[in-house]
Short mmCIF file of C-alpha atoms and ligand atoms in Angstrom, two decimals:
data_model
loop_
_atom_site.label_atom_id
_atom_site.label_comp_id
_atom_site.label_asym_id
_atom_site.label_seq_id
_atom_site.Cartn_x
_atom_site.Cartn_y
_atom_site.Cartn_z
CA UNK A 1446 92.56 135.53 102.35
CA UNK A 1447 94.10 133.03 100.16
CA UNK A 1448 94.76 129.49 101.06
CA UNK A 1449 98.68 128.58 101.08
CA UNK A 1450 100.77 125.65 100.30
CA UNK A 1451 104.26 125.88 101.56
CA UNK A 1452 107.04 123.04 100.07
CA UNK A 1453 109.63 122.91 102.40
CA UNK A 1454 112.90 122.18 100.19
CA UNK A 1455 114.81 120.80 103.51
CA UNK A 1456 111.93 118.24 103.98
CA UNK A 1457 112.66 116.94 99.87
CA UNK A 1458 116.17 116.53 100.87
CA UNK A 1459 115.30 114.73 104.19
CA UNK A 1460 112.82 112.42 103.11
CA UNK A 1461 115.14 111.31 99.59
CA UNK A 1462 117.97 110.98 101.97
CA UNK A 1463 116.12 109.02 104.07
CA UNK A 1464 115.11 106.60 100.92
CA UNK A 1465 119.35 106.72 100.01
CA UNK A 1466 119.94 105.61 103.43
CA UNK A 1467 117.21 102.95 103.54
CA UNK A 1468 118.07 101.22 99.84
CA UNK A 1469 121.70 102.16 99.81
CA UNK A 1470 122.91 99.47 96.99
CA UNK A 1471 119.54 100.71 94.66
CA UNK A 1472 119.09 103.35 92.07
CA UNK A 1473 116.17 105.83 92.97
CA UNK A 1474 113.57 106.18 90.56
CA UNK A 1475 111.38 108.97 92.27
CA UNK A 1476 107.68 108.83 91.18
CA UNK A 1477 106.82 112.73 90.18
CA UNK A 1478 103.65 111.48 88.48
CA UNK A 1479 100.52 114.01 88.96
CA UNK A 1480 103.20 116.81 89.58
CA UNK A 1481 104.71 115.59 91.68
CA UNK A 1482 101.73 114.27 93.73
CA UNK A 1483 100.18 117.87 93.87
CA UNK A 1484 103.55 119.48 95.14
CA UNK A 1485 104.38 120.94 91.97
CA UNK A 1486 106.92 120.24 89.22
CA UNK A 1487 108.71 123.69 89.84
CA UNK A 1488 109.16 123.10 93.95
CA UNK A 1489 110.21 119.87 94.23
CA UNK A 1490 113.77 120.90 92.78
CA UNK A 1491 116.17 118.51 95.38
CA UNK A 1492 114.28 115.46 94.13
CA UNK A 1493 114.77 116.42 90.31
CA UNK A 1494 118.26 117.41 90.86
CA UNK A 1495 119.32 114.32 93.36
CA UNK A 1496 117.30 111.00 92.01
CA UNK A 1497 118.54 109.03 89.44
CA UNK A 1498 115.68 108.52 87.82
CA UNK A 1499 112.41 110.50 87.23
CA UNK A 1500 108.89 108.67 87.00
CA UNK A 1501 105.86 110.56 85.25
CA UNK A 1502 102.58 108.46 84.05
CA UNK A 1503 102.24 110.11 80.81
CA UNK A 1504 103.65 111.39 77.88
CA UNK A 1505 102.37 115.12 78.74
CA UNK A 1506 104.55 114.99 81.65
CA UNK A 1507 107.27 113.90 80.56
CA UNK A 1508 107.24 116.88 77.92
CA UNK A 1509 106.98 119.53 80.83
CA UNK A 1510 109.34 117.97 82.98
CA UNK A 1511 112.07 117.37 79.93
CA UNK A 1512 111.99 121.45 80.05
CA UNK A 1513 113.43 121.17 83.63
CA UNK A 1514 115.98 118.64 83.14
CA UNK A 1515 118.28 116.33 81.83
CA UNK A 1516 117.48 113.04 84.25
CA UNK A 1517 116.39 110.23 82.81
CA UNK A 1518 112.34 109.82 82.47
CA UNK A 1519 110.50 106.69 83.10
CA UNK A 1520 107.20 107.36 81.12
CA UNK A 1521 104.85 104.39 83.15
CA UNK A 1522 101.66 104.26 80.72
CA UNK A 1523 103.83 103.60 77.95
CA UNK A 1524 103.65 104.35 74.58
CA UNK A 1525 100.09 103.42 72.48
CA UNK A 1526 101.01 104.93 68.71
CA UNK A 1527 104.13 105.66 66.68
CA UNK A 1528 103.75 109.11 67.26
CA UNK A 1529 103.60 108.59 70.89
CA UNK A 1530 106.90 106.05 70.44
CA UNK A 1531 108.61 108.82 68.80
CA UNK A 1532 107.62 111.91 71.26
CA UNK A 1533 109.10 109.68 74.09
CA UNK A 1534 112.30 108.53 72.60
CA UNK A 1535 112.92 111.92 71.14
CA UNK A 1536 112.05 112.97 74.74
CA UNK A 1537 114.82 110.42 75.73
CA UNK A 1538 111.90 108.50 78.02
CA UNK A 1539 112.63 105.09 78.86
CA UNK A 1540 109.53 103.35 78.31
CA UNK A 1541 107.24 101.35 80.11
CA UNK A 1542 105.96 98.57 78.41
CA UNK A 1543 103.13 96.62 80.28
CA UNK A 1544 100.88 95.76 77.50
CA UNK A 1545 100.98 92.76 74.96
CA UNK A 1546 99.97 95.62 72.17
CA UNK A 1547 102.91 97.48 73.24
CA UNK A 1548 105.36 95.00 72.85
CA UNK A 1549 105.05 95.26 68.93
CA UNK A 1550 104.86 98.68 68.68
CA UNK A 1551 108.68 98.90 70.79
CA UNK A 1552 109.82 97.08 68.20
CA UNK A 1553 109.35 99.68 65.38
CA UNK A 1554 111.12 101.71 67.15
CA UNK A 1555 113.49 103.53 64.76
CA UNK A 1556 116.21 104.72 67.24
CA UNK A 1557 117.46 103.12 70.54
CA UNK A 1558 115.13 103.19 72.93
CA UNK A 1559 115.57 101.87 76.75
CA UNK A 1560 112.53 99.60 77.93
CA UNK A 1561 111.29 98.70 81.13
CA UNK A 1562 108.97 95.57 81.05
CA UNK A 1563 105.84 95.54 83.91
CA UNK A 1564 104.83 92.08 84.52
CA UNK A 1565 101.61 91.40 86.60
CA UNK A 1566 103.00 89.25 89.73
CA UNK A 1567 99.11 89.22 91.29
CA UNK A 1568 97.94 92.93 91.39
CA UNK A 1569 96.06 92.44 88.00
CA UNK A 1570 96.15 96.38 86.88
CA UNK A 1571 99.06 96.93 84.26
CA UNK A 1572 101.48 94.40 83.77
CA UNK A 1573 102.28 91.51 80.92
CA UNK A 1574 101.35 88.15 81.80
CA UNK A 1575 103.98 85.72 82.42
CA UNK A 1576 103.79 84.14 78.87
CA UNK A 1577 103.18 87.12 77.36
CA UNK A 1578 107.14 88.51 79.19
CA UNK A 1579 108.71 85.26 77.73
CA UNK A 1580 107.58 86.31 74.27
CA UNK A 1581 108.46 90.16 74.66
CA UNK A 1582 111.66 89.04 75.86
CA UNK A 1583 112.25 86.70 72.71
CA UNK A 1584 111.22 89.73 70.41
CA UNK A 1585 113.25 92.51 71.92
CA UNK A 1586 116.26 90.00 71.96
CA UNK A 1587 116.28 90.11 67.85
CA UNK A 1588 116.14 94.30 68.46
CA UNK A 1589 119.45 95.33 68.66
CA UNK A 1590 117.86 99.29 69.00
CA UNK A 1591 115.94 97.48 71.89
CA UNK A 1592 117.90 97.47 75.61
CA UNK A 1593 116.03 95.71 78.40
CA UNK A 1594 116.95 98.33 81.32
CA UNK A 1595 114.56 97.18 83.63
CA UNK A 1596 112.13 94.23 84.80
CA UNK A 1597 109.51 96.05 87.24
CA UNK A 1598 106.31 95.12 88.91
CA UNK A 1599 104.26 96.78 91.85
CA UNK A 1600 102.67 95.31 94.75
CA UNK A 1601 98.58 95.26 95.45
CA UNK A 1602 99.10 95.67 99.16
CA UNK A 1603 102.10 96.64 100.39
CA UNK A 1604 100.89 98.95 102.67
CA UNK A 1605 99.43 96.09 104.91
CA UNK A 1606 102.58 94.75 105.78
CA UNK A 1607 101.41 91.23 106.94
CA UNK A 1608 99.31 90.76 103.57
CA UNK A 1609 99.98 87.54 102.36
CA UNK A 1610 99.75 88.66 98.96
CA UNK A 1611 103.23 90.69 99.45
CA UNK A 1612 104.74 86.95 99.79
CA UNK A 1613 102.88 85.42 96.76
CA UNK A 1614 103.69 88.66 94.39
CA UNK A 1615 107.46 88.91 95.85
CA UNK A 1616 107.90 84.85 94.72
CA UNK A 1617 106.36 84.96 91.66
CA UNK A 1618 108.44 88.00 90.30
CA UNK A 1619 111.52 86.20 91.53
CA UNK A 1620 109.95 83.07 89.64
CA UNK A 1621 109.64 84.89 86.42
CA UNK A 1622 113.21 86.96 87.03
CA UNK A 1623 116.70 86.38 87.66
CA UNK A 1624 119.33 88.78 88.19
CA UNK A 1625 120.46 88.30 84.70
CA UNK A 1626 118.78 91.78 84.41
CA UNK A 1627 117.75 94.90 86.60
CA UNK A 1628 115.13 94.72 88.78
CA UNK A 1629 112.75 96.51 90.17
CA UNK A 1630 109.51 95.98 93.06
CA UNK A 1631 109.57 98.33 96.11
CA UNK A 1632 107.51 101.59 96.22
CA UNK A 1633 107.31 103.62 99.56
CA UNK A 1634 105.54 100.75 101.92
CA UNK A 1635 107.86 98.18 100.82
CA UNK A 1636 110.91 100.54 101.07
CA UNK A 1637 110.00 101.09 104.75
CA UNK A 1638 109.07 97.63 105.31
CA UNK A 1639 110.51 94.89 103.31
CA UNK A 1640 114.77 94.97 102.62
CA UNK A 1641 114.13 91.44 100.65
CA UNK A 1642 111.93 93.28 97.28
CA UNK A 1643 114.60 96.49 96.98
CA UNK A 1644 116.54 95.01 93.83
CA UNK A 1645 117.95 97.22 91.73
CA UNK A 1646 115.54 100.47 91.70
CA UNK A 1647 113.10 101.09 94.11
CA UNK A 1648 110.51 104.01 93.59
CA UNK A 1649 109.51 105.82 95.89
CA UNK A 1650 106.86 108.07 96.06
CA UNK A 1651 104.53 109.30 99.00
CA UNK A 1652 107.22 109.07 101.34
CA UNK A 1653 109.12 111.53 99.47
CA UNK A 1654 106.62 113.98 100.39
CA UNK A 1655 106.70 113.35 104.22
CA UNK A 1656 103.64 111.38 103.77
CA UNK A 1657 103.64 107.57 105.18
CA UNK A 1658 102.04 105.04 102.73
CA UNK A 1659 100.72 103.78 106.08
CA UNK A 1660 98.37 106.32 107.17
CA UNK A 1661 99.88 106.88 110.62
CA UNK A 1662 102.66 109.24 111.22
CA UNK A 1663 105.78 108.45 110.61
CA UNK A 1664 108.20 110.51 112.72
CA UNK A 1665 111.74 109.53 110.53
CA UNK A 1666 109.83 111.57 107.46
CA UNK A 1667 109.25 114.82 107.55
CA UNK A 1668 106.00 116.64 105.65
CA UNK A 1669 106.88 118.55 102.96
CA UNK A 1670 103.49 120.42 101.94
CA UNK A 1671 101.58 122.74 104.90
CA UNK A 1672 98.42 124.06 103.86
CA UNK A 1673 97.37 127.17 105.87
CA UNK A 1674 94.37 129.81 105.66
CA UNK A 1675 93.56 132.33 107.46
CA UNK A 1676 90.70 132.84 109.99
CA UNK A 1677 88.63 135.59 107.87
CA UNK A 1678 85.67 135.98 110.85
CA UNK A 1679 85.31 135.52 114.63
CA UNK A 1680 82.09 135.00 116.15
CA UNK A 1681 80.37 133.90 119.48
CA UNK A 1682 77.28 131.37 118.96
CA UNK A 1683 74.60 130.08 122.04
CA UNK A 1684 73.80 127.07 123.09
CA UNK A 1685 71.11 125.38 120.46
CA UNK A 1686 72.59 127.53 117.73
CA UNK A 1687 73.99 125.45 114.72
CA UNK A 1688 76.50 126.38 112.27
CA UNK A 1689 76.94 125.81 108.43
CA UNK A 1690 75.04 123.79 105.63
CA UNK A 1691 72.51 121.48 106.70
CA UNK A 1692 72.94 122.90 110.20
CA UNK A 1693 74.54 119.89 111.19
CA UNK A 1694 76.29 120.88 114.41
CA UNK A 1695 74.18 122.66 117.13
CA UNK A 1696 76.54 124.82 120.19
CA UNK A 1697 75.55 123.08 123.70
CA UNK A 1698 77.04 125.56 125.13
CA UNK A 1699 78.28 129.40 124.29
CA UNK A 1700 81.07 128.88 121.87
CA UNK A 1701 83.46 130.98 119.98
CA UNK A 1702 84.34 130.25 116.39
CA UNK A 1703 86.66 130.69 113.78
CA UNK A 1704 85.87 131.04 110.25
CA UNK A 1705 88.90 129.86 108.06
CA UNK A 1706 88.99 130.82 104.50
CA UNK A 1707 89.73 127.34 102.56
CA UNK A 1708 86.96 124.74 101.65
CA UNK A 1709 86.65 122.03 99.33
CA UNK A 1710 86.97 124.38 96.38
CA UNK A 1711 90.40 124.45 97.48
CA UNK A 1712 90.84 120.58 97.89
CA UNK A 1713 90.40 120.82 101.61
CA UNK A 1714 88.20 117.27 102.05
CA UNK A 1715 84.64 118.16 102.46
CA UNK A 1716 84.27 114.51 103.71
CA UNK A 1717 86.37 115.48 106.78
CA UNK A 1718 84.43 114.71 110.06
CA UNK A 1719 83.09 117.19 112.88
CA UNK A 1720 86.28 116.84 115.22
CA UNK A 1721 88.62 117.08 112.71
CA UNK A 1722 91.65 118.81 113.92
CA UNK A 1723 93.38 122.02 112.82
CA UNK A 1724 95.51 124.27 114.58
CA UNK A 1725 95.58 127.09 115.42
CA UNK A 1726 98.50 128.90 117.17
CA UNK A 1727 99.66 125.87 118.15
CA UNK A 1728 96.86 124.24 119.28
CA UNK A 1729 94.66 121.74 117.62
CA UNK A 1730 90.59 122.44 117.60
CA UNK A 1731 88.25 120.88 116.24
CA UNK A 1732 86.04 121.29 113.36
CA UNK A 1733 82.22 122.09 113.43
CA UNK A 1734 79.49 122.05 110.72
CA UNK A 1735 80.11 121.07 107.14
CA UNK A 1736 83.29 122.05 104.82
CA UNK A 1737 81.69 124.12 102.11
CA UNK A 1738 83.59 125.59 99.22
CA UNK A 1739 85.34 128.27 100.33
CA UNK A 1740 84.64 128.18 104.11
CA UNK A 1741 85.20 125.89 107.20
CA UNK A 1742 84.36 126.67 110.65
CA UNK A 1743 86.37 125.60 113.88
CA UNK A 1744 85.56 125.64 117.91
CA UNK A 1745 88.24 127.94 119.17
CA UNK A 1746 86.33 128.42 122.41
CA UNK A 1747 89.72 127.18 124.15
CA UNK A 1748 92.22 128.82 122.88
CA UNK A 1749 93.35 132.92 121.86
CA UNK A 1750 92.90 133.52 118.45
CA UNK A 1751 92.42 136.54 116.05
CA UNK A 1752 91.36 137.33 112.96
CA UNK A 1753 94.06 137.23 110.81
CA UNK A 1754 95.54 134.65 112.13
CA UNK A 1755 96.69 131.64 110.53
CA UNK A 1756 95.16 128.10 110.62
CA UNK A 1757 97.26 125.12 109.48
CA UNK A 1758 95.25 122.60 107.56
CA UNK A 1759 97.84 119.95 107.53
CA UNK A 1760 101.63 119.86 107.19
CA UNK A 1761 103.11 120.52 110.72
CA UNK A 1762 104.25 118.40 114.09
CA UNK A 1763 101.37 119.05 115.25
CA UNK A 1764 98.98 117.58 112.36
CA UNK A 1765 99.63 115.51 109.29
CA UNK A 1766 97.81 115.17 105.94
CA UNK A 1767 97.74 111.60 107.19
CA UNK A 1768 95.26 112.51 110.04
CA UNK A 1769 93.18 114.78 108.22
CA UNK A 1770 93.06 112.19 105.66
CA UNK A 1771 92.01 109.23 108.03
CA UNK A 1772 89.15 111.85 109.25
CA UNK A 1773 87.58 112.29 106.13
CA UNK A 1774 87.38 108.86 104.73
CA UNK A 1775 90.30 108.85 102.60
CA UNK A 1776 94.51 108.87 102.34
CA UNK A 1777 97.14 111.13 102.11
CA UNK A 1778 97.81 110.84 98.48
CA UNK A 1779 94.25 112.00 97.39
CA UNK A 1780 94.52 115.19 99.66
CA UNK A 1781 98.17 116.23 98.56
CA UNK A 1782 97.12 115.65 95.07
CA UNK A 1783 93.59 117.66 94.96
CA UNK A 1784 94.40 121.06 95.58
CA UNK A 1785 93.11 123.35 93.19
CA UNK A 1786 94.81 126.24 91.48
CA UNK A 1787 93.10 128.23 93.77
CA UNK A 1788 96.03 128.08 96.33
CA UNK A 1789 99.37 129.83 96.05
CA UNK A 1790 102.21 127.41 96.50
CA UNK A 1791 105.56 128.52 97.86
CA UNK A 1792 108.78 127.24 98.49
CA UNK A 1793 110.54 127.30 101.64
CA UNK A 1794 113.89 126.36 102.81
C1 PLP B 2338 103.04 105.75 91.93
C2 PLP B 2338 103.85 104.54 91.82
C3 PLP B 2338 104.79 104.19 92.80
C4 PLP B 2338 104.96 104.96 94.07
O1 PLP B 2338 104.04 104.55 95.05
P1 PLP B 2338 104.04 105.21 96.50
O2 PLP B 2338 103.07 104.40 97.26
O3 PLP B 2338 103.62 106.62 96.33
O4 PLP B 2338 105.44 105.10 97.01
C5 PLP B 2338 105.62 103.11 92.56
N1 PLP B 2338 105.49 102.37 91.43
C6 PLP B 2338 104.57 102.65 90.49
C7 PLP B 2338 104.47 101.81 89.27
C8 PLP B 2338 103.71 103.72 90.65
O5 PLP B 2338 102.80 104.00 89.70
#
């Protein structure tokens, strides 16, 4: 009765080859932050074993992820104490360094220790100021235990391709940099949509998982995750009879449903519509009612369907976590990310 998530191996390789194809002259620094955006550290073994570089956000994952491998880690958050500074270099992290407090702490560094320097071209989140990269330039240039590996910065809105803001961001990085070092702009939007901010890295991330950073399906990826449950109940309900919490959809006519054993308390959204799809042997139907916590129900009036059988949530051809996400108010990220340990995740080929 337990909700499943299956990560399809052949999917990894797809989508990583697609990013090789895409950004051939780059180095791939996959983003396997939040393991590995819900998917799991343990399943997502093609992008571990064929990326050149390995992104986590904090120190904690880079400690679980060192167990699995050898690849260079890019810790993003950085480093915020000497204790921290010496976990990640014994770690062999290269190390993010987007604060003005962290510039002096690199520099007590007691070993050699690669840096990556995050300047803020416009989004305003993490990211040194432009006066503020002069100087931490400067210092680390007197640090022989200091190398520079990397300039990076990330867009605000590269997911709306026609944001002027992509222009503004892409010119002021190129202001402040010079290929006198690596570089480093594009996550998955600009990888699919903009060949002039690859530079040296790119990182990709949501499109690694068969999820487009666009919200719409993207047929050249392929989804890695599906999320299935089975229908645990079959009943018939009359016209004026309502279904769920809140009895918020009434039956206007007979109507047979399915009761599907997954609910928000397994990260299913419980903001997802009435009308939001799921299929069913093949066929989409729509939802009814609430999404409680362990339950959702589903109009299966036109189609066959048994108990026992298997609903996908999201995940095949025939629905994406994309969809489900634009139902319920949200993106593709948050849902891939939110299961709960609840559901039993599997690998496939
Ligand atoms: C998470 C992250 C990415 C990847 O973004 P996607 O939209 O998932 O491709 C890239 N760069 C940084 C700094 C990130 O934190």
């Amino acid at each position: 009765m337990q909700a499943t998530a299956e990560i399809s191996q052949s999917a990894l390789s797809h989508n990583l080859s697609l990013v090789r194809d895409l950004c051939d002259e780059s180095g791939v620094v996959s983003m396997i932050k939040a393991d590995a955006y819900g998917h799991q550290l343990a399943l997502i073994t093609p992008i571990i074993n064929d990326s050149d570089f390995l992104a986590v956000s904090e120190l904690s994952e880079a400690k679980k992820l060192r167990e699995k491998t050898k690849k260079p880690i890019l810790l993003l958050s950085g480093v915020y104490s000497q204790e921290e500074l010496q976990s990640a270099t014994n770690l062999g992290c290269h190390i993010v360094v987007h604060e003005k407090q962290q510039i002096s702490l690199m520099m007590s560094a007691k070993v050699s220790t690669n840096v990556w320097i995050k300047i803020d071209t416009g989004m305003h989140r993490l990211g040194l100021l432009a006066n503020e990269y002069h100087q931490s330039i400067e210092f680390f240039k007197t640090n022989p235990l200091i190398n520079i590996e990397c300039v990076m910065s990330h867009f605000a809105c590269a997911d709306e391709i026609d944001n002027p803001m992509n222009k503004t961001q892409l010119n002021e990085f190129n202001q402040l940099t010079d290929n006198s070092v690596k570089r480093s702009m594009a996550n998955s939007a600009t990888i699919l949509s903009n060949k002039e901010a690859l530079f040296d890295f790119v990182r990709p991330g949501i499109m690694l998982y068969g999820i487009s950073p666009f919200g719409q399906d993207d047929k050249t990826l392929k989804p890695v995750m599906q999320l299935s449950a089975p229908i645990v109940s079959i009943k018939t309900i009359q016209t004026g009879e309502s279904v769920g919490y809140g009895a918020t959809w009434t039956a206007e006519k007979e109507t047979i449903i399915a009761i599907i054993g997954i609910g928000y308390g397994d990260g299913y959204p419980r903001h997802a519509k009435n009308g939001t799809p799921v299929c069913i042997n093949n066929e989409l139907c729509p939802l009814i009612g609430r999404v409680s916590m362990d339950l959702i129900c589903v109009d299966i009036s036109n189609i066959k369907a048994d108990v026992g059988d298997i609903a996908i949530l999201w995940g095949n051809d025939k629905i994406s976590a994309e969809t489900v996400a634009a139902y319920s108010n949200t993106i593709g990220y948050e849902l891939v990310t939110g299961l709960s340990s609840r559901v039993r995740f599997t690998q496939t080929a």
